[in-house]
Tab-separated table of C-alpha atoms in Angstrom:
chain	number	residue	atom	x	y	z
A	1	ASP	CA	128.082	94.713	126.893
A	2	ASP	CA	126.976	92.764	129.595
A	3	LYS	CA	125.910	95.987	131.643
A	4	CYS	CA	123.281	96.684	128.635
A	5	TYR	CA	122.287	92.390	129.347
A	6	PRO	CA	123.223	90.901	133.268
A	7	ASP	CA	122.756	87.891	134.520
A	8	ILE	CA	119.857	87.614	135.074
A	9	SER	CA	119.002	83.579	133.939
A	10	ASN	CA	117.693	82.976	137.944
A	11	ASP	CA	115.679	86.442	138.166
A	12	ARG	CA	112.012	85.219	136.328
A	13	PHE	CA	110.685	88.207	136.347
A	14	SER	CA	114.231	90.401	136.148
A	15	ASN	CA	113.987	88.321	132.321
A	16	LEU	CA	110.430	88.972	131.972
A	17	LYS	CA	111.567	93.607	132.578
A	18	GLU	CA	114.616	92.656	130.160
A	19	LEU	CA	112.345	91.090	127.085
A	20	THR	CA	109.412	93.628	127.578
A	21	ARG	CA	112.853	96.468	127.754
A	22	VAL	CA	114.102	95.569	123.882
A	23	ALA	CA	110.909	94.137	123.392
A	24	LEU	CA	109.049	96.963	123.384
A	25	PRO	CA	110.273	99.945	121.639
A	26	LEU	CA	110.934	97.737	118.782
A	27	MET	CA	107.291	96.689	118.597
A	28	LEU	CA	106.034	100.371	119.013
A	29	SER	CA	107.385	100.866	116.340
A	30	ALA	CA	107.068	97.027	114.427
A	31	GLY	CA	103.327	98.888	115.161
A	32	THR	CA	102.868	101.913	113.149
A	33	GLN	CA	103.044	99.950	109.512
A	34	SER	CA	101.028	97.460	110.122
A	35	LEU	CA	98.360	101.129	111.347
A	36	MET	CA	100.511	102.795	107.581
A	37	ASN	CA	98.759	100.012	106.013
A	38	ALA	CA	95.415	100.367	107.979
A	39	ALA	CA	94.515	102.592	107.384
A	40	ASP	CA	94.826	103.338	103.905
A	41	ARG	CA	92.219	100.717	103.350
A	42	ILE	CA	89.838	102.427	106.244
A	43	ILE	CA	90.137	105.152	104.042
A	44	LEU	CA	89.432	103.807	100.033
A	45	ALA	CA	86.739	101.769	102.173
A	46	GLY	CA	84.844	104.928	102.005
A	47	CYS	CA	84.957	104.866	98.072
A	48	SER	CA	84.078	101.887	96.341
A	49	GLU	CA	83.714	97.878	97.341
A	50	ASP	CA	86.055	98.179	94.015
A	51	ALA	CA	89.391	100.050	95.798
A	52	LEU	CA	88.969	98.658	99.184
A	53	ALA	CA	89.528	94.330	97.320
A	54	ALA	CA	92.631	95.883	95.218
A	55	VAL	CA	94.746	97.000	98.068
A	56	THR	CA	95.952	94.987	100.012
A	57	PRO	CA	97.145	92.174	97.086
A	58	ALA	CA	98.524	95.917	96.068
A	59	SER	CA	100.424	96.654	98.898
A	60	MET	CA	101.623	92.832	99.806
A	61	LEU	CA	103.079	92.353	96.513
A	62	HIS	CA	104.632	95.703	96.765
A	63	TRP	CA	105.894	94.313	100.336
A	64	THR	CA	107.120	90.117	98.576
A	65	ILE	CA	109.425	92.217	96.022
A	66	VAL	CA	110.862	94.386	98.560
A	67	CYS	CA	111.123	92.407	101.648
A	68	VAL	CA	114.485	90.499	100.212
A	69	PRO	CA	116.590	93.483	99.467
A	70	MET	CA	115.191	95.047	103.067
A	71	GLY	CA	115.823	92.512	104.609
A	72	THR	CA	119.512	92.388	103.096
A	73	VAL	CA	120.096	96.317	103.557
A	74	LEU	CA	118.410	95.434	107.640
A	75	TYR	CA	120.938	93.325	108.447
A	76	ALA	CA	123.176	96.943	108.653
A	77	ASN	CA	122.454	96.732	113.155
A	78	THR	CA	124.397	93.334	112.939
A	79	PHE	CA	126.874	95.911	112.370
A	80	ILE	CA	126.712	99.355	113.747
A	81	SER	CA	125.612	97.682	116.820
A	82	GLN	CA	128.736	96.142	116.981
A	83	PHE	CA	131.741	98.105	115.926
A	84	ASP	CA	129.181	101.117	117.891
A	85	GLY	CA	129.873	99.124	120.812
A	86	ALA	CA	133.574	98.219	120.580
A	87	GLY	CA	134.157	101.870	119.657
A	88	GLN	CA	135.262	101.863	116.127
A	89	LYS	CA	133.425	104.863	114.864
A	90	ASP	CA	135.262	105.047	111.261
A	91	ARG	CA	133.571	101.734	111.215
A	92	MET	CA	130.500	101.627	111.562
A	93	MET	CA	129.926	104.754	110.327
A	94	SER	CA	131.480	102.497	106.902
A	95	SER	CA	128.569	100.121	107.786
A	96	PHE	CA	126.002	102.280	107.063
A	97	TRP	CA	126.989	103.805	103.797
A	98	GLN	CA	127.167	100.629	103.096
A	99	ALA	CA	123.386	99.838	103.657
A	100	VAL	CA	122.611	103.373	101.391
A	101	TRP	CA	124.431	102.487	98.633
A	102	LEU	CA	122.901	99.315	99.350
A	103	ALA	CA	118.888	100.524	99.068
A	104	LEU	CA	119.310	103.344	96.828
A	105	VAL	CA	120.376	100.335	93.669
A	106	SER	CA	118.277	97.967	94.963
A	107	GLY	CA	115.407	100.958	95.400
A	108	PHE	CA	115.785	101.638	91.952
A	109	MET	CA	116.071	98.401	90.580
A	110	LEU	CA	112.415	97.571	92.101
A	111	TRP	CA	111.494	100.395	88.988
A	112	MET	CA	111.720	96.929	86.937
A	113	PHE	CA	109.060	95.216	87.646
A	114	LEU	CA	106.638	98.976	86.470
A	115	PRO	CA	106.527	98.399	82.862
A	116	PHE	CA	105.480	94.316	83.601
A	117	THR	CA	102.198	95.080	86.481
A	118	ARG	CA	99.150	95.710	84.112
A	119	MET	CA	100.503	92.492	81.965
A	120	ILE	CA	100.851	89.943	84.420
A	121	LEU	CA	97.506	91.132	86.751
A	122	PRO	CA	95.770	90.517	84.914
A	123	HIS	CA	96.873	86.362	85.278
A	124	THR	CA	95.228	86.657	89.143
A	125	GLY	CA	91.866	86.373	87.603
A	126	HIS	CA	90.590	89.556	89.039
A	127	SER	CA	87.648	91.173	87.253
A	128	PRO	CA	89.344	94.139	84.924
A	129	SER	CA	88.628	96.798	87.474
A	130	ILE	CA	90.199	95.685	90.311
A	131	VAL	CA	93.111	94.956	88.767
A	132	GLU	CA	94.057	98.189	86.823
A	133	LEU	CA	93.198	99.283	90.833
A	134	GLU	CA	96.187	96.987	91.351
A	135	SER	CA	98.204	97.848	88.986
A	136	GLN	CA	97.468	102.269	90.029
A	137	TYR	CA	98.321	101.695	93.600
A	138	PHE	CA	101.769	99.021	93.475
A	139	ASN	CA	102.934	101.454	90.497
A	140	ILE	CA	103.250	104.304	92.514
A	141	LEU	CA	104.718	102.056	96.174
A	142	CYS	CA	107.538	100.620	93.745
A	143	ALA	CA	108.610	103.842	92.096
A	144	GLY	CA	108.641	105.306	96.282
A	145	ALA	CA	110.636	102.190	96.887
A	146	PRO	CA	114.234	104.025	96.314
A	147	ILE	CA	112.387	106.127	99.106
A	148	HIS	CA	111.548	103.689	101.198
A	149	MET	CA	114.654	101.509	100.684
A	150	VAL	CA	116.742	104.248	101.851
A	151	ALA	CA	115.259	105.363	104.952
A	152	THR	CA	115.360	101.814	106.326
A	153	ALA	CA	119.126	101.915	105.392
A	154	LEU	CA	118.841	105.315	107.769
A	155	SER	CA	116.244	104.291	110.289
A	156	CYS	CA	119.474	101.944	111.132
A	157	PHE	CA	121.387	103.921	112.019
A	158	PHE	CA	119.747	104.601	114.943
A	159	SER	CA	118.161	101.132	115.861
A	160	GLY	CA	121.980	99.998	115.827
A	161	ARG	CA	123.485	102.297	117.903
A	162	ARG	CA	120.703	101.506	120.265
A	163	GLN	CA	118.375	104.688	119.711
A	164	THR	CA	115.533	103.761	119.179
A	165	LYS	CA	113.254	106.037	119.734
A	166	VAL	CA	113.728	108.209	117.603
A	167	VAL	CA	112.818	104.383	114.543
A	168	MET	CA	109.383	104.933	116.757
A	169	LEU	CA	108.567	109.068	117.035
A	170	ASN	CA	110.158	108.988	113.166
A	171	SER	CA	107.217	105.749	112.179
A	172	MET	CA	104.311	107.311	114.156
A	173	VAL	CA	105.083	110.835	112.573
A	174	ALA	CA	105.155	109.513	108.930
A	175	VAL	CA	101.536	107.285	110.225
A	176	VAL	CA	99.921	111.393	110.555
A	177	ILE	CA	101.314	112.085	107.304
A	178	ASN	CA	100.566	109.299	105.192
A	179	GLY	CA	96.310	109.454	107.067
A	180	VAL	CA	96.083	113.331	106.474
A	181	VAL	CA	97.423	113.020	102.986
A	182	SER	CA	96.005	109.948	101.296
A	183	TYR	CA	92.526	110.979	102.880
A	184	LEU	CA	92.923	115.337	101.257
A	185	LEU	CA	94.305	113.204	98.584
A	186	ALA	CA	91.921	110.060	97.155
A	187	TYR	CA	88.513	112.152	98.546
A	188	GLY	CA	90.010	116.342	97.033
A	189	PHE	CA	90.329	119.438	98.189
A	190	GLY	CA	89.776	122.718	97.170
A	191	PRO	CA	90.565	122.039	93.510
A	192	VAL	CA	92.371	118.920	94.023
A	193	PRO	CA	90.685	116.509	92.377
A	194	ALA	CA	89.505	112.984	94.538
A	195	MET	CA	92.099	111.067	92.623
A	196	GLY	CA	91.229	107.386	94.452
A	197	ILE	CA	93.150	104.238	95.848
A	198	ARG	CA	96.191	106.693	93.457
A	199	GLY	CA	95.724	108.966	96.363
A	200	ALA	CA	96.082	107.281	98.789
A	201	ALA	CA	99.133	105.186	97.697
A	202	ILE	CA	100.787	109.139	96.580
A	203	GLY	CA	100.586	110.033	100.740
A	204	THR	CA	102.114	107.051	101.591
A	205	VAL	CA	104.692	107.696	99.025
A	206	VAL	CA	104.764	111.829	100.535
A	207	ALA	CA	104.791	109.737	104.382
A	208	ARG	CA	108.143	108.303	103.096
A	209	CYS	CA	109.997	111.514	101.666
A	210	PHE	CA	108.922	113.082	104.832
A	211	GLU	CA	110.316	110.276	106.795
A	212	LEU	CA	113.527	110.725	104.807
A	213	GLY	CA	113.610	114.039	105.156
A	214	ILE	CA	113.820	113.981	109.340
A	215	TYR	CA	115.885	110.718	109.248
A	216	LEU	CA	118.560	112.682	107.060
A	217	ALA	CA	118.028	115.879	109.705
A	218	TRP	CA	118.442	113.718	113.013
A	219	ILE	CA	121.722	112.187	111.268
A	220	LEU	CA	123.104	114.809	110.148
A	221	ARG	CA	122.983	116.934	113.954
A	222	ALA	CA	123.317	113.760	115.059
A	223	SER	CA	126.852	113.584	113.527
A	224	ARG	CA	128.148	116.892	114.223
A	225	ARG	CA	127.816	116.511	118.278
A	226	ASP	CA	129.259	113.200	118.039
A	227	HIS	CA	131.912	114.080	115.986
A	228	LEU	CA	130.946	111.357	113.515
A	229	PRO	CA	133.392	110.860	109.792
A	230	LEU	CA	129.277	111.218	108.256
A	231	TRP	CA	131.072	112.219	104.877
A	232	SER	CA	135.087	110.743	105.207
A	233	THR	CA	133.541	106.856	105.281
A	234	CYS	CA	131.032	107.443	102.103
A	235	THR	CA	132.656	105.027	100.390
A	236	ILE	CA	132.348	101.754	99.115
A	237	ASP	CA	133.004	98.549	101.266
A	238	ARG	CA	132.955	95.537	99.005
A	239	GLY	CA	134.364	93.652	101.780
A	240	LEU	CA	131.242	94.865	103.703
A	241	LEU	CA	128.644	94.765	100.716
A	242	LYS	CA	130.073	91.235	100.714
A	243	GLN	CA	128.495	89.475	104.547
A	244	PHE	CA	125.335	92.114	104.350
A	245	LEU	CA	124.752	89.483	101.223
A	246	ARG	CA	126.209	86.594	102.347
A	247	PHE	CA	123.513	87.339	106.096
A	248	GLY	CA	120.744	89.771	104.448
A	249	VAL	CA	119.820	87.254	102.179
A	250	PRO	CA	118.737	84.971	103.611
A	251	SER	CA	116.627	86.613	105.716
A	252	GLY	CA	114.658	88.307	103.700
A	253	LEU	CA	114.219	84.828	101.502
A	254	HIS	CA	112.202	83.752	104.961
A	255	TYR	CA	110.075	87.520	104.865
A	256	PHE	CA	109.356	86.648	101.092
A	257	VAL	CA	108.802	83.146	101.507
A	258	ASP	CA	106.030	84.033	103.776
A	259	ILE	CA	104.538	87.193	102.385
A	260	SER	CA	104.790	85.304	98.570
A	261	GLY	CA	102.569	82.019	100.190
A	262	PHE	CA	99.721	85.107	101.467
A	263	THR	CA	99.973	87.688	98.802
A	264	MET	CA	98.912	84.295	96.094
A	265	PHE	CA	96.474	83.083	99.195
A	266	LEU	CA	94.721	86.922	98.153
A	267	LEU	CA	95.284	86.605	94.692
A	268	ILE	CA	93.221	83.235	94.558
A	269	VAL	CA	90.421	84.740	97.239
A	270	GLY	CA	90.249	87.441	93.979
A	271	ASN	CA	89.202	84.900	92.375
A	272	LEU	CA	85.833	83.962	94.058
A	273	ASN	CA	84.016	86.882	94.514
A	274	ASN	CA	84.903	91.715	95.376
A	275	GLN	CA	83.133	91.414	98.319
A	276	ALA	CA	85.323	87.626	99.460
A	277	LEU	CA	88.404	89.752	98.112
A	278	ALA	CA	87.077	93.438	99.602
A	279	ALA	CA	86.152	91.184	103.899
A	280	THR	CA	89.881	89.308	104.013
A	281	ASN	CA	91.284	92.348	102.663
A	282	ILE	CA	89.609	93.729	106.259
A	283	ALA	CA	89.863	91.118	108.445
A	284	PHE	CA	94.401	90.273	107.133
A	285	SER	CA	94.413	94.757	107.970
A	286	ILE	CA	92.592	94.117	111.123
A	287	ASN	CA	94.977	90.868	111.815
A	288	GLY	CA	98.102	92.982	111.069
A	289	LEU	CA	97.311	95.182	113.903
A	290	ILE	CA	97.638	92.470	116.150
A	291	PHE	CA	100.972	89.896	114.143
A	292	VAL	CA	103.138	92.936	113.097
A	293	PRO	CA	104.334	94.037	117.016
A	294	LEU	CA	105.020	90.300	117.120
A	295	LEU	CA	107.357	91.511	114.749
A	296	GLY	CA	109.057	93.927	117.043
A	297	PHE	CA	108.449	90.754	119.415
A	298	GLY	CA	110.252	88.116	117.302
A	299	THR	CA	113.116	90.799	116.908
A	300	ALA	CA	113.717	91.068	120.532
A	301	ILE	CA	113.617	87.404	121.825
A	302	GLN	CA	116.022	86.635	118.661
A	303	THR	CA	118.836	89.083	119.890
A	304	VAL	CA	118.107	88.341	123.584
A	305	VAL	CA	118.323	84.920	123.307
A	306	GLY	CA	121.402	85.010	121.105
A	307	HIS	CA	123.487	87.237	123.379
A	308	ASN	CA	122.381	85.175	126.450
A	309	ILE	CA	123.878	82.031	123.555
A	310	GLY	CA	127.441	83.401	122.959
A	311	ALA	CA	127.523	84.387	126.812
A	312	GLY	CA	126.641	81.317	127.399
A	313	ARG	CA	123.817	81.738	129.680
A	314	ILE	CA	121.349	78.383	127.812
A	315	ASP	CA	118.500	78.968	131.678
A	316	SER	CA	118.623	82.733	130.584
A	317	ALA	CA	117.826	81.678	126.921
A	318	LYS	CA	114.794	78.977	128.431
A	319	ALA	CA	113.507	81.893	130.465
A	320	THR	CA	112.960	84.361	127.936
A	321	THR	CA	111.444	81.653	125.097
A	322	ARG	CA	109.732	81.087	128.289
A	323	ASN	CA	108.124	84.291	129.437
A	324	ALA	CA	108.090	85.475	125.458
A	325	ALA	CA	105.921	81.809	125.115
A	326	PHE	CA	103.774	83.602	127.520
A	327	MET	CA	103.795	87.435	126.572
A	328	GLY	CA	103.494	86.146	122.569
A	329	VAL	CA	99.311	83.361	123.756
A	330	ALA	CA	98.892	86.630	126.201
A	331	TRP	CA	98.583	88.788	123.742
A	332	THR	CA	96.835	86.954	120.670
A	333	GLY	CA	95.097	85.511	123.355
A	334	THR	CA	93.162	88.026	123.991
A	335	MET	CA	93.144	89.879	121.106
A	336	GLY	CA	91.147	86.160	120.316
A	337	ILE	CA	88.352	86.655	122.858
A	338	ILE	CA	88.043	90.670	121.924
A	339	LEU	CA	87.673	89.599	117.617
A	340	VAL	CA	84.685	86.630	118.507
A	341	LEU	CA	83.107	89.245	121.585
A	342	PHE	CA	83.201	92.519	119.947
A	343	PRO	CA	84.129	92.366	116.298
A	344	GLU	CA	81.890	94.749	115.225
A	345	VAL	CA	83.406	97.450	117.427
A	346	LEU	CA	86.991	96.936	115.892
A	347	LEU	CA	85.337	96.453	111.947
A	348	ARG	CA	83.728	99.973	112.863
A	349	PRO	CA	86.521	101.894	110.951
A	350	PHE	CA	86.631	100.459	108.112
A	351	PHE	CA	83.143	102.514	106.899
A	352	LEU	CA	83.044	105.280	108.911
A	353	LEU	CA	83.191	106.546	105.690
A	354	ALA	CA	81.666	104.438	103.268
A	355	ASN	CA	78.411	105.740	101.822
A	356	PRO	CA	76.494	103.192	99.596
A	357	ALA	CA	75.238	106.274	97.868
A	358	THR	CA	78.379	106.819	96.895
A	359	SER	CA	80.688	102.645	98.133
A	360	GLY	CA	79.689	102.247	93.514
A	361	GLY	CA	77.204	99.615	95.076
A	362	THR	CA	78.338	98.094	97.970
A	363	ASP	CA	76.309	96.440	100.359
A	364	ILE	CA	78.444	97.693	103.543
A	365	ALA	CA	75.974	94.825	105.607
A	366	ALA	CA	76.963	91.536	103.767
A	367	LEU	CA	80.778	92.640	103.609
A	368	ALA	CA	80.657	93.873	106.814
A	369	LYS	CA	79.250	90.282	107.926
A	370	THR	CA	82.196	88.667	106.030
A	371	ALA	CA	84.628	90.242	107.655
A	372	ALA	CA	83.092	89.415	111.635
A	373	TYR	CA	82.590	85.646	110.164
A	374	LEU	CA	86.455	85.896	108.711
A	375	LEU	CA	87.389	87.452	111.884
A	376	ASN	CA	86.655	84.068	114.294
A	377	PHE	CA	89.539	82.019	111.760
A	378	VAL	CA	91.642	85.113	113.266
A	379	ALA	CA	90.949	84.353	116.878
A	380	ALA	CA	91.321	80.508	115.716
A	381	TYR	CA	94.703	80.967	114.673
A	382	SER	CA	96.230	83.607	116.745
A	383	VAL	CA	98.218	81.556	119.624
A	384	PHE	CA	99.971	79.510	116.454
A	385	ASP	CA	101.054	82.756	114.908
A	386	ALA	CA	102.050	83.720	118.249
A	387	LEU	CA	104.421	80.334	118.727
A	388	ALA	CA	105.310	80.470	115.692
A	389	VAL	CA	107.328	83.794	116.145
A	390	VAL	CA	108.579	83.162	119.021
A	391	PHE	CA	110.326	79.869	118.974
A	392	SER	CA	111.535	80.489	115.274
A	393	SER	CA	113.287	83.721	116.775
A	394	ALA	CA	114.172	81.632	119.674
A	395	LEU	CA	115.675	79.195	117.131
A	396	ARG	CA	117.627	81.869	114.554
A	397	GLY	CA	118.930	83.651	117.383
A	398	ALA	CA	120.405	80.214	119.099
A	399	GLY	CA	121.954	80.391	114.970
A	400	ASP	CA	119.229	77.990	112.821
A	401	THR	CA	118.359	80.241	110.311
A	402	VAL	CA	117.819	77.437	107.902
A	403	PHE	CA	114.822	75.187	109.324
A	404	PRO	CA	112.612	78.171	110.021
A	405	MET	CA	112.304	79.154	106.742
A	406	LEU	CA	112.103	75.723	105.011
A	407	ILE	CA	108.977	74.973	107.193
A	408	THR	CA	107.243	78.120	105.965
A	409	LEU	CA	108.260	78.003	102.755
A	410	PHE	CA	106.427	73.471	102.830
A	411	SER	CA	103.551	75.689	104.373
A	412	SER	CA	102.972	78.029	103.115
A	413	TRP	CA	102.697	76.683	99.928
A	414	MET	CA	101.441	73.008	100.683
A	415	ILE	CA	99.215	74.190	102.983
A	416	MET	CA	98.033	76.547	102.243
A	417	VAL	CA	98.018	77.812	98.647
A	418	VAL	CA	98.160	74.621	96.980
A	419	PRO	CA	95.092	73.878	98.498
A	420	ALA	CA	94.012	76.813	98.110
A	421	LEU	CA	93.423	76.932	93.853
A	422	LEU	CA	92.279	73.427	93.672
A	423	ILE	CA	89.427	74.542	96.162
A	424	ILE	CA	89.352	77.864	93.568
A	425	ARG	CA	88.899	76.496	90.891
A	426	SER	CA	85.861	73.186	93.051
A	427	ASP	CA	82.630	73.182	92.375
A	428	HIS	CA	82.425	73.961	95.636
A	429	ALA	CA	84.818	77.224	96.249
A	430	SER	CA	83.593	79.107	99.505
A	431	ILE	CA	85.707	81.626	101.115
A	432	PRO	CA	85.215	79.710	104.760
A	433	ALA	CA	87.172	76.894	102.493
A	434	LEU	CA	89.891	79.121	101.917
A	435	TRP	CA	90.160	80.304	104.961
A	436	LEU	CA	90.536	76.932	106.473
A	437	THR	CA	93.718	76.712	104.611
A	438	CYS	CA	95.050	79.932	105.861
A	439	THR	CA	94.222	78.972	109.668
A	440	ALA	CA	95.881	75.105	108.938
A	441	HIS	CA	99.040	77.417	107.877
A	442	ILE	CA	99.483	79.442	110.626
A	443	SER	CA	98.487	76.127	112.907
A	444	PHE	CA	101.465	73.701	111.446
A	445	SER	CA	104.021	76.525	111.717
A	446	GLY	CA	103.181	76.439	115.231
A	447	ILE	CA	103.620	73.547	116.744
A	448	CYS	CA	106.329	72.468	113.649
A	449	MET	CA	108.288	75.745	115.507
A	450	PHE	CA	108.083	74.747	118.350
A	451	LEU	CA	108.167	70.989	118.129
A	452	ARG	CA	111.325	72.048	116.250
A	453	TYR	CA	112.745	73.933	119.696
């Protein structure tokens, strides 16, 4: 309501303060997911080059199949927030339960991919050893999909009611549990044998279980404290489910188009050699630490811009977008300079556990050199990445959801994936040539989103 979003169209600094207040918890929550992904890569860097090469393609393949149902479930935030603001507790809790039922059904439906993993992944052209490790990691994450989906639905209970600190703190707990359990299982302890990449995947699922359990405990406590009709509203509401599908599926498709493009790019890079794939995984992991917080930032932009446009405050919406663009460019520009000047500092965690005597013959020096080289590409396109997130979020806040999806579809596949396929089949395939297609895609997307805005 207006108490939460004052008229700030004539005060740039107040606008900036408001954007920061809304964005910071969302950025920190999104960043924890990136930390969890990076933890698995750091741990597996000490196991073998094959394990490090396999973890990111398998993880991104998992996110590719998960993002559409997850995007649909996350739309419960909107329903819960609206009914909470209107004081309609029954409708708010009914919206929450629709998200839970949808998460359960879609989570179990994802199990249908399990029998086909070892039939599909060999077509990527990766070596048999990489394919086997990719299958192990993907299958374990996919088996834990119902847990992950339900935990996401439960998080909407808090984020939809603007209690984002709960989500942030729970995500941080999950990161710690993931790191500890993944390390212990990957390398073994006591009577438990070293499981390698399977241990890292199990650690991720265990962390999701703890996340789910904590959410359940807090929801039960909150429902008693706030006298919410938790159990009397647990029936299926077909009207609300249809609305979830109507508004949530397009949001999920946007993520699907983007993630599937980068998944294909990783699979293509893997056809070059294992070292190129491992170095790309490391570079993308570091890029994720820069980019994933931008996703939370984008959600805040979309929320504030949408509110201001709905209230007829166009100048305030424009001011929000300008401030967001400045903040996004400042963040990615600063990180880009660090990537170029101090790559060894950012790469060091990935090789803390690496030991040439036990890491399957990995040439650590060559791998680090290649990864450091790729960070220059990350630095080059990061600013355009920020522009793409800021202006596409502003467009979605204004109700323009089709254009960002179409631009992402065209750019990711026609500028990155198809040229990368042509390059890998040529006689002059190289990792710089492949990464140029990735850089061109992100730069093109950022420019197009700005021009559309």
